[in-house]
């Protein structure tokens, strides 16, 4: 039979945090659904929303802030599923530093922030919430290498919990240092991360394809997050991911599982509408969008 | 000369912008992919002040970076002009460092120098100096026999004189390359800012990029273009003056 | 002291026709001597060999006792960044200022000293170039068409002055002007045409000094002798 | 020549590495700031295969990118050599585009060309071509009066001939610049891969950076250095051959 | 048809000393004419004016009826990427092959055609350069020291052949060889020394043709006349 050809643009490089996407492809779930899906890596310069509009991609992964910003600028996109139930964007710090038990514990610390990134948005929200002003803390601009954190110039450093977080934790543990993670969600700031999106046009005119794709993809994710499949998943990820370190990959998979499927009963892909609304509010407050976009209208689980 | 440069830049920029807008309207893309005129103008009002100071900031590093890279290019070019072992060793070093993309070297630079002004300057000059080096090497390695003969046979040749003779004979090539490399110094500074993220237009571009704010990027490009045109226009005028002052030998013109 | 070549053979590296074939000659030094011969016969090549600017020749060139051999030619240029007068000053050794002024006078260069080299006429360029060589310390100066673009009258007075001022030096004058070579030079190395098999020979020129009385007949005889040797 | 390049590179690399290790031991930095010898060797074993193929992959784009950029540089250089309005317009365009850091242009390139091979090639050539352009412009804009006079006064001058004369007279400068620009083509390709993220050593570097794997980066730099030395050695040999074949006029050598 | 200058004045743009001051003369065409005078007097400058290579002069130059004016000089070079023979072929217009072969013969260039220009001796370079000009279509050819580095015998035979082959063309021969100019040229424009105030004058040369009988006395008279005019 003729397979339907589809392009699927990820948000970032192949690694363990896209295990489900890789697994769905590797195990032939797409093929079973009569789809021929090309899964592509992403980067800051290449974003899925652009590609949906330009027709380079049919489905993609984008973070909630990207989605809301695009809606603000008139893009016609639909959110089909929310992959991360817990935002992997967290902050790492050494255990020999005072633990952050309340937001007030942030005061007086040197905190890393990626200017323009959504960690800045999140951290600003936290500051507002805790009544922390710029005078109370020291902020350092973060770039892609971790030297300032390694050299203890910056104490609290933003990382993706399930990828870099695992790597850094491992590196520091090898030197006998323990680490903690600061997760904004623990303090009531829920900022949604990666979601599956498609264009409104596709959603309306090819609803069958959308259904098939989502079913296959979520099936892949469910299977990939099943601890029973762990060895198998790791093998398939390794084929795409270039890192030779198998143990790290295993740890990353475990960390990913906790973010995607925080409890055994949680259904993968569930859209947390309240979190989305909060995300929109945060962005509105941060003046990242000009007027409300009512994101809940575009969430179609 | 200067005005010509500026309005020519405006033409180039307009053509580019019109082209993008054309694509937007043909493919009916949203403001998110390619911003419309309204959004661009709005963004312009919003960010002009910030970007203006950013570009000026960048510019100051650019000028300094270019000076450093001219010095570096001449240093390496002069040291590496001979086909001796040492000359070729210096060239190999210079070439290999250049083959390393700055993104790969940046972590090492940051480890060594921290992420302040110095790193930014170093990265800017490293990006800018290599093209200069290539030209300087080419020029410095080519003897000007008709002029050098006298000094060689009378034992008066010193390396300073050799360099001076070759530089002077190729003055117009050198001024072309030096004033042209201003753009590279600018690009280098922006890349450095992009990586080191604390100030300058490169930093603003990075933020705009993270927020998929193409309108912001287009405006940054506009400001960069204007400033670089002015800077380069000035350099060219300066180059012309140096040439007339030094009264370039129009050889063969009898 | 003498300049002597024994069974000299030379072929350019990328060529297979020898330029100089078993050349032997000797010249007394000091003196104003010449190399003469048709175009392309190898005068410049020989000069460069003597000045040690080419190697890879066979045979032997004896320049014992001559410390400094300079080779000048008529395509040389002075750097352009300052006036010719300035350049001249810079290459004038300590104590030779009076000589410099003398030469500027003889070469009629006073007016052009403020000009850049590239703005000079060809003859002016040739003259300023030769002057700077004469200011150096040398035992042998080879002048390869160094006065080619200078008018005859001035050339004559220049040559006579040089012979007068540098009586203890050796010169090798390469020129295509038969009368000049015959009249002013002492030993003339004449290259025969490569096609003929005349080889090379040394012919005695008239070696006129300042205030000479032209002896037309003798000069004609020398000229004829040279023409026959070619 | 080739071997010299390689072992000279090895010396350079070793010095750099020793310097880093020295800093490590002097400041007693831990393995995660600067990796120790053990870690480097271990990483080398782990990644050698992957990186080797990555570098080869990058190399293929580099060669192509360099060809494209040589073509572009000559195209623009020849078109922009005149001091006419059009000439200066072309120059302004070329210069301004160059002043834009590739990171700012990349989003636009991806919008226009997608993220396939073509974007990677374009970015690589854009980074590589500009230094070439500067040299070519300098050379193409300087008349060789003694040779050109005949063709001009007899009305035989065509632009092809003019270009040929000027290129030939500056052959050694051009070969220096062209073989030197190989490193830039390499750096350009790596940056393109870094941004376009799908293959090549640039892609691996990005991953290594993301994983804070400095040992991996050091090994990538090593592989890049070796390969570029070989490539450039070959180019230089080729350049020498072209020069002897075309029998460079040693002007002034009488 | 004639070459005529009326009250010509010329100063180089960046200089304030006029090079040519109220120069007026006229020459019949065709003919083998000359410009003669001391070094630096303005011969090359005048030639470039006539060839329209300089503008900004005052006065007027009448070259009516002469379509193509070529200016050649002795520092020109041929491109280096192929042999001189090849270059010659490429610039030989349709139908002039026989002329080319003739000229190669006269200029004694046969042997050097396979060589690159940079490998030639100076006289060889001068000759090959002049030949390519002679192969072009022209009404007036200016030869600025174009044969400066060629030996006298060959130069004589070249000049005579040119006069013979191109009897309907005009030539302006610039040379420092008084005897040659006096003997072979018809109208000789003599520049007086700038320091003196002799101005310029046209003097009739002997205009020898092929197979001429040298008339020593007449020649000496012409030479004297020229020397007096300087
Ligand atoms: N670099 C070179 N390589 C090969 N052959 C050369 C080179 N230079 C000169 N020749 C050849 O060697 C011969 C002698 O040249 P040379 O310049 O010595 O002649 P010359 O006597 O000085 O002639 P002229 O009076 O024309 O200057 C010529 O036939 C010339 O073609
Ligand atoms: N480009 C120039 N700019 C200024 N002055 C110049 C320039 N070219 C030549 N001159 C001056 O003009 C005068 C005439 O020069 P020109 O070359 O015409 O002399 P010439 O008669 O050809 O001399 P020669 O026989 O030495 O070649 C000289 O004094 C020279 O210094
Ligand atoms: Mg010679
Ligand atoms: Mg002249």
PDB file of C-alpha atoms in Angstrom, chain A residues 76-199:
ATOM      1  CA  UNK A  76      -2.278  28.993  12.774  1.00  0.00           C
ATOM      2  CA  UNK A  77      -1.163  26.026  14.801  1.00  0.00           C
ATOM      3  CA  UNK A  78      -2.736  23.403  16.958  1.00  0.00           C
ATOM      4  CA  UNK A  79      -1.298  21.659  20.000  1.00  0.00           C
ATOM      5  CA  UNK A  80      -1.927  17.928  19.844  1.00  0.00           C
ATOM      6  CA  UNK A  81      -0.192  16.675  22.965  1.00  0.00           C
ATOM      7  CA  UNK A  82       1.997  17.862  25.779  1.00  0.00           C
ATOM      8  CA  UNK A  83       5.029  15.651  26.121  1.00  0.00           C
ATOM      9  CA  UNK A  84       6.608  16.862  29.345  1.00  0.00           C
ATOM     10  CA  UNK A  85       4.321  16.852  32.313  1.00  0.00           C
ATOM     11  CA  UNK A  86       7.138  18.423  34.314  1.00  0.00           C
ATOM     12  CA  UNK A  87       9.266  21.052  32.678  1.00  0.00           C
ATOM     13  CA  UNK A  88      12.823  19.713  32.337  1.00  0.00           C
ATOM     14  CA  UNK A  89      14.127  23.303  32.504  1.00  0.00           C
ATOM     15  CA  UNK A  90      15.566  23.346  36.008  1.00  0.00           C
ATOM     16  CA  UNK A  91      18.560  24.706  37.878  1.00  0.00           C
ATOM     17  CA  UNK A  92      21.454  22.659  39.206  1.00  0.00           C
ATOM     18  CA  UNK A  93      23.503  23.599  42.268  1.00  0.00           C
ATOM     19  CA  UNK A  94      26.038  21.919  44.474  1.00  0.00           C
ATOM     20  CA  UNK A  95      24.968  20.190  47.628  1.00  0.00           C
ATOM     21  CA  UNK A  96      27.630  21.968  49.620  1.00  0.00           C
ATOM     22  CA  UNK A  97      25.622  25.141  49.057  1.00  0.00           C
ATOM     23  CA  UNK A  98      22.575  25.923  51.196  1.00  0.00           C
ATOM     24  CA  UNK A  99      19.584  23.995  49.926  1.00  0.00           C
ATOM     25  CA  UNK A 100      16.779  26.023  48.372  1.00  0.00           C
ATOM     26  CA  UNK A 101      13.786  25.216  50.504  1.00  0.00           C
ATOM     27  CA  UNK A 102      11.851  28.414  49.993  1.00  0.00           C
ATOM     28  CA  UNK A 103      12.127  30.962  47.243  1.00  0.00           C
ATOM     29  CA  UNK A 104      13.660  33.387  49.709  1.00  0.00           C
ATOM     30  CA  UNK A 105      16.692  31.102  49.799  1.00  0.00           C
ATOM     31  CA  UNK A 106      17.568  32.379  46.342  1.00  0.00           C
ATOM     32  CA  UNK A 107      18.519  35.735  47.791  1.00  0.00           C
ATOM     33  CA  UNK A 108      22.174  36.576  47.696  1.00  0.00           C
ATOM     34  CA  UNK A 109      22.951  33.822  45.211  1.00  0.00           C
ATOM     35  CA  UNK A 110      24.649  34.077  41.829  1.00  0.00           C
ATOM     36  CA  UNK A 111      22.115  32.664  39.392  1.00  0.00           C
ATOM     37  CA  UNK A 112      22.712  31.758  35.756  1.00  0.00           C
ATOM     38  CA  UNK A 113      20.132  32.769  33.188  1.00  0.00           C
ATOM     39  CA  UNK A 114      20.042  32.407  29.417  1.00  0.00           C
ATOM     40  CA  UNK A 115      19.001  35.877  28.377  1.00  0.00           C
ATOM     41  CA  UNK A 116      16.138  35.573  25.946  1.00  0.00           C
ATOM     42  CA  UNK A 117      15.609  31.937  26.806  1.00  0.00           C
ATOM     43  CA  UNK A 118      12.539  30.688  28.610  1.00  0.00           C
ATOM     44  CA  UNK A 119      14.545  30.073  31.749  1.00  0.00           C
ATOM     45  CA  UNK A 120      14.735  33.841  32.000  1.00  0.00           C
ATOM     46  CA  UNK A 121      10.964  34.065  31.780  1.00  0.00           C
ATOM     47  CA  UNK A 122      10.530  31.402  34.408  1.00  0.00           C
ATOM     48  CA  UNK A 123      13.097  32.869  36.771  1.00  0.00           C
ATOM     49  CA  UNK A 124      11.609  36.347  36.423  1.00  0.00           C
ATOM     50  CA  UNK A 125       8.241  34.921  37.364  1.00  0.00           C
ATOM     51  CA  UNK A 126       9.787  33.306  40.398  1.00  0.00           C
ATOM     52  CA  UNK A 127      11.408  36.564  41.406  1.00  0.00           C
ATOM     53  CA  UNK A 128       8.125  38.403  41.088  1.00  0.00           C
ATOM     54  CA  UNK A 129       6.375  35.733  43.046  1.00  0.00           C
ATOM     55  CA  UNK A 130       8.946  35.825  45.842  1.00  0.00           C
ATOM     56  CA  UNK A 131       9.264  39.567  45.806  1.00  0.00           C
ATOM     57  CA  UNK A 132      12.931  39.325  44.929  1.00  0.00           C
ATOM     58  CA  UNK A 133      14.408  42.345  43.180  1.00  0.00           C
ATOM     59  CA  UNK A 134      17.534  42.523  41.043  1.00  0.00           C
ATOM     60  CA  UNK A 135      19.397  43.925  44.004  1.00  0.00           C
ATOM     61  CA  UNK A 136      18.859  40.786  46.057  1.00  0.00           C
ATOM     62  CA  UNK A 137      20.619  38.446  43.696  1.00  0.00           C
ATOM     63  CA  UNK A 138      23.402  38.383  41.155  1.00  0.00           C
ATOM     64  CA  UNK A 139      22.511  37.291  37.644  1.00  0.00           C
ATOM     65  CA  UNK A 140      25.037  35.946  35.187  1.00  0.00           C
ATOM     66  CA  UNK A 141      24.381  35.446  31.495  1.00  0.00           C
ATOM     67  CA  UNK A 142      24.719  31.818  30.511  1.00  0.00           C
ATOM     68  CA  UNK A 143      26.178  30.508  27.295  1.00  0.00           C
ATOM     69  CA  UNK A 144      26.556  27.041  26.039  1.00  0.00           C
ATOM     70  CA  UNK A 145      29.523  25.936  28.082  1.00  0.00           C
ATOM     71  CA  UNK A 146      29.490  25.223  31.766  1.00  0.00           C
ATOM     72  CA  UNK A 147      32.855  26.559  32.797  1.00  0.00           C
ATOM     73  CA  UNK A 148      31.519  29.321  35.088  1.00  0.00           C
ATOM     74  CA  UNK A 149      29.510  26.736  36.975  1.00  0.00           C
ATOM     75  CA  UNK A 150      32.400  24.317  37.118  1.00  0.00           C
ATOM     76  CA  UNK A 151      34.667  27.035  38.385  1.00  0.00           C
ATOM     77  CA  UNK A 152      32.028  27.998  40.988  1.00  0.00           C
ATOM     78  CA  UNK A 153      31.739  31.472  39.570  1.00  0.00           C
ATOM     79  CA  UNK A 154      28.004  30.881  39.220  1.00  0.00           C
ATOM     80  CA  UNK A 155      26.242  28.837  41.874  1.00  0.00           C
ATOM     81  CA  UNK A 156      22.881  28.048  40.360  1.00  0.00           C
ATOM     82  CA  UNK A 157      22.961  27.077  36.731  1.00  0.00           C
ATOM     83  CA  UNK A 158      20.090  26.338  34.314  1.00  0.00           C
ATOM     84  CA  UNK A 159      20.061  22.869  32.744  1.00  0.00           C
ATOM     85  CA  UNK A 160      17.724  20.439  31.106  1.00  0.00           C
ATOM     86  CA  UNK A 161      17.129  18.088  33.979  1.00  0.00           C
ATOM     87  CA  UNK A 162      17.020  14.902  31.942  1.00  0.00           C
ATOM     88  CA  UNK A 163      19.994  15.501  29.633  1.00  0.00           C
ATOM     89  CA  UNK A 164      22.575  18.044  30.782  1.00  0.00           C
ATOM     90  CA  UNK A 165      21.394  17.641  34.351  1.00  0.00           C
ATOM     91  CA  UNK A 166      22.311  13.972  34.294  1.00  0.00           C
ATOM     92  CA  UNK A 167      25.660  14.629  32.638  1.00  0.00           C
ATOM     93  CA  UNK A 168      26.671  17.340  35.091  1.00  0.00           C
ATOM     94  CA  UNK A 169      25.530  15.332  38.043  1.00  0.00           C
ATOM     95  CA  UNK A 170      27.646  12.453  36.828  1.00  0.00           C
ATOM     96  CA  UNK A 171      30.706  14.616  36.177  1.00  0.00           C
ATOM     97  CA  UNK A 172      30.548  16.233  39.577  1.00  0.00           C
ATOM     98  CA  UNK A 173      29.894  12.966  41.344  1.00  0.00           C
ATOM     99  CA  UNK A 174      33.042  11.573  39.794  1.00  0.00           C
ATOM    100  CA  UNK A 175      34.874  14.331  41.625  1.00  0.00           C
ATOM    101  CA  UNK A 176      33.005  13.545  44.788  1.00  0.00           C
ATOM    102  CA  UNK A 177      30.590  16.464  44.672  1.00  0.00           C
ATOM    103  CA  UNK A 178      26.848  16.037  45.151  1.00  0.00           C
ATOM    104  CA  UNK A 179      24.214  18.178  43.482  1.00  0.00           C
ATOM    105  CA  UNK A 180      20.613  19.305  43.890  1.00  0.00           C
ATOM    106  CA  UNK A 181      18.118  20.513  41.347  1.00  0.00           C
ATOM    107  CA  UNK A 182      15.855  23.500  41.755  1.00  0.00           C
ATOM    108  CA  UNK A 183      12.520  22.827  40.059  1.00  0.00           C
ATOM    109  CA  UNK A 184      10.212  25.885  39.700  1.00  0.00           C
ATOM    110  CA  UNK A 185       7.176  23.629  39.581  1.00  0.00           C
ATOM    111  CA  UNK A 186       7.848  22.732  43.207  1.00  0.00           C
ATOM    112  CA  UNK A 187       7.165  26.361  43.976  1.00  0.00           C
ATOM    113  CA  UNK A 188       3.989  26.647  41.953  1.00  0.00           C
ATOM    114  CA  UNK A 189       5.433  27.993  38.727  1.00  0.00           C
ATOM    115  CA  UNK A 190       4.197  25.718  35.986  1.00  0.00           C
ATOM    116  CA  UNK A 191       5.638  26.642  32.659  1.00  0.00           C
ATOM    117  CA  UNK A 192       4.846  24.132  29.952  1.00  0.00           C
ATOM    118  CA  UNK A 193       7.655  22.698  27.873  1.00  0.00           C
ATOM    119  CA  UNK A 194       7.645  20.579  24.725  1.00  0.00           C
ATOM    120  CA  UNK A 195       4.455  19.722  22.904  1.00  0.00           C
ATOM    121  CA  UNK A 196       3.472  18.118  19.642  1.00  0.00           C
ATOM    122  CA  UNK A 197       2.045  20.606  17.178  1.00  0.00           C
ATOM    123  CA  UNK A 198       0.697  20.717  13.681  1.00  0.00           C
ATOM    124  CA  UNK A 199      -0.751  23.356  11.441  1.00  0.00           C
TER     125      UNK A 199
END
